């Protein structure tokens, strides 16, 4: 009986050894998994996509008053006897994005009949948008659409289109004839783009009571003159805040500065005495 006790102790000690080895093995596997997880996390961070470049900012942030965009003298020449000298503004939910104005009048020439004239100017401004593109790109697309729309005018005859030089960054002149109210009308439309703004100006005329239809050349000349003024109004509106002072204002400013300097010198002299 006394000899069996040491033998039992040795058996229990040997049985405990595998348990320790298993524990050590588990600890090692856990460390390996930790390294794998850390590597996976690092890989995920490295694969992040760079941010997209921003589009170019729009050049113009506002539109001019369309009814004041064309000089009064020009209106008098192109639309004699206009019903409303100041024009009739078109409806718009946001005048900084879309606006228009029109004039019309019938000039009674007695036994020679009457001459009818109609002038319309419209503005559309496009903002830059990350998903849609820059304002200039969007305006260019609309410029193309407006030309196609004008050329497809219902009932238009002898439609012709050509570039119009010296009006905005790009411009197209579309001319055609149209019969309505039993009279023949001569039409000229100038579609122009400056920056992110599209300007569409239409001028037309007809002779009533036996009067002759105005020549296409006269209508084109009038449309181009008015279109140049309409485009210039956009550029003037955008640059008004940055414009230098007028010559008279500059001289007044210099005179005022001179008075201030003289007063300061006088005050300094009194202080020294």
mmCIF file of N, CA, C and O in Angstrom, residues 76-77 79-82 104-110 112-117 206-208 211:
data_model
loop_
_atom_site.group_PDB
_atom_site.id
_atom_site.type_symbol
_atom_site.label_atom_id
_atom_site.label_comp_id
_atom_site.label_asym_id
_atom_site.label_seq_id
_atom_site.Cartn_x
_atom_site.Cartn_y
_atom_site.Cartn_z
ATOM 1 N N UNK A 76 -36.246 102.682 -79.702
ATOM 2 C CA UNK A 76 -36.979 103.655 -80.528
ATOM 3 C C UNK A 76 -36.723 103.423 -82.019
ATOM 4 O O UNK A 76 -37.632 103.559 -82.846
ATOM 5 N N UNK A 77 -35.483 103.058 -82.360
ATOM 6 C CA UNK A 77 -35.141 102.828 -83.763
ATOM 7 C C UNK A 77 -35.724 101.517 -84.288
ATOM 8 O O UNK A 77 -36.207 101.464 -85.434
ATOM 9 N N UNK A 79 -38.225 99.544 -82.795
ATOM 10 C CA UNK A 79 -39.668 99.350 -82.576
ATOM 11 C C UNK A 79 -40.350 100.719 -82.470
ATOM 12 O O UNK A 79 -40.719 101.164 -81.383
ATOM 13 N N UNK A 80 -40.529 101.406 -83.590
ATOM 14 C CA UNK A 80 -41.214 102.713 -83.561
ATOM 15 C C UNK A 80 -42.637 102.543 -83.020
ATOM 16 O O UNK A 80 -43.310 101.549 -83.285
ATOM 17 N N UNK A 81 -43.066 103.509 -82.256
ATOM 18 C CA UNK A 81 -44.414 103.476 -81.680
ATOM 19 C C UNK A 81 -44.650 102.245 -80.803
ATOM 20 O O UNK A 81 -45.746 101.662 -80.795
ATOM 21 N N UNK A 82 -43.642 101.872 -80.041
ATOM 22 C CA UNK A 82 -43.785 100.733 -79.132
ATOM 23 C C UNK A 82 -44.903 100.999 -78.135
ATOM 24 O O UNK A 82 -45.023 102.102 -77.591
ATOM 25 N N UNK A 104 -43.305 95.631 -78.698
ATOM 26 C CA UNK A 104 -43.961 95.532 -80.010
ATOM 27 C C UNK A 104 -44.707 96.828 -80.290
ATOM 28 O O UNK A 104 -45.134 97.530 -79.365
ATOM 29 N N UNK A 105 -44.837 97.145 -81.548
ATOM 30 C CA UNK A 105 -45.521 98.387 -81.918
ATOM 31 C C UNK A 105 -45.891 98.411 -83.386
ATOM 32 O O UNK A 105 -45.262 97.748 -84.219
ATOM 33 N N UNK A 106 -46.922 99.185 -83.710
ATOM 34 C CA UNK A 106 -47.394 99.341 -85.086
ATOM 35 C C UNK A 106 -47.260 100.807 -85.484
ATOM 36 O O UNK A 106 -47.899 101.685 -84.911
ATOM 37 N N UNK A 107 -46.400 101.059 -86.451
ATOM 38 C CA UNK A 107 -46.148 102.420 -86.922
ATOM 39 C C UNK A 107 -47.052 102.707 -88.122
ATOM 40 O O UNK A 107 -46.823 102.192 -89.224
ATOM 41 N N UNK A 108 -48.076 103.522 -87.901
ATOM 42 C CA UNK A 108 -49.041 103.845 -88.960
ATOM 43 C C UNK A 108 -48.450 104.902 -89.891
ATOM 44 O O UNK A 108 -48.123 106.016 -89.464
ATOM 45 N N UNK A 109 -48.317 104.539 -91.167
ATOM 46 C CA UNK A 109 -47.728 105.457 -92.148
ATOM 47 C C UNK A 109 -48.767 105.972 -93.136
ATOM 48 O O UNK A 109 -48.457 106.302 -94.281
ATOM 49 N N UNK A 110 -50.007 106.044 -92.680
ATOM 50 C CA UNK A 110 -51.078 106.588 -93.507
ATOM 51 C C UNK A 110 -51.370 105.752 -94.726
ATOM 52 O O UNK A 110 -51.553 104.535 -94.639
ATOM 53 N N UNK A 112 -49.519 104.778 -96.948
ATOM 54 C CA UNK A 112 -48.447 103.827 -97.243
ATOM 55 C C UNK A 112 -48.572 102.544 -96.417
ATOM 56 O O UNK A 112 -47.736 101.646 -96.520
ATOM 57 N N UNK A 113 -49.607 102.494 -95.592
ATOM 58 C CA UNK A 113 -49.795 101.308 -94.760
ATOM 59 C C UNK A 113 -49.133 101.452 -93.397
ATOM 60 O O UNK A 113 -48.838 102.561 -92.952
ATOM 61 N N UNK A 114 -48.885 100.347 -92.757
ATOM 62 C CA UNK A 114 -48.281 100.352 -91.415
ATOM 63 C C UNK A 114 -47.152 99.333 -91.339
ATOM 64 O O UNK A 114 -47.154 98.316 -92.032
ATOM 65 N N UNK A 115 -46.203 99.628 -90.474
ATOM 66 C CA UNK A 115 -45.079 98.723 -90.249
ATOM 67 C C UNK A 115 -45.147 98.197 -88.807
ATOM 68 O O UNK A 115 -45.203 98.964 -87.851
ATOM 69 N N UNK A 116 -45.149 96.868 -88.707
ATOM 70 C CA UNK A 116 -45.188 96.226 -87.387
ATOM 71 C C UNK A 116 -43.800 95.689 -87.048
ATOM 72 O O UNK A 116 -43.108 95.121 -87.892
ATOM 73 N N UNK A 117 -43.374 95.885 -85.769
ATOM 74 C CA UNK A 117 -42.088 95.366 -85.317
ATOM 75 C C UNK A 117 -42.246 94.723 -83.938
ATOM 76 O O UNK A 117 -43.037 95.190 -83.105
ATOM 77 N N UNK A 206 -43.218 93.101 -90.203
ATOM 78 C CA UNK A 206 -44.096 92.853 -91.352
ATOM 79 C C UNK A 206 -44.748 94.160 -91.775
ATOM 80 O O UNK A 206 -44.833 95.113 -90.984
ATOM 81 N N UNK A 207 -45.187 94.201 -93.014
ATOM 82 C CA UNK A 207 -45.904 95.377 -93.509
ATOM 83 C C UNK A 207 -47.394 95.089 -93.539
ATOM 84 O O UNK A 207 -47.813 94.016 -93.996
ATOM 85 N N UNK A 208 -48.211 96.031 -93.062
ATOM 86 C CA UNK A 208 -49.673 95.869 -93.041
ATOM 87 C C UNK A 208 -50.330 96.892 -93.967
ATOM 88 O O UNK A 208 -49.767 97.951 -94.251
ATOM 89 N N UNK A 211 -48.358 97.857 -97.026
ATOM 90 C CA UNK A 211 -46.944 98.228 -96.841
ATOM 91 C C UNK A 211 -46.051 97.029 -97.153
ATOM 92 O O UNK A 211 -46.441 95.877 -96.989
#
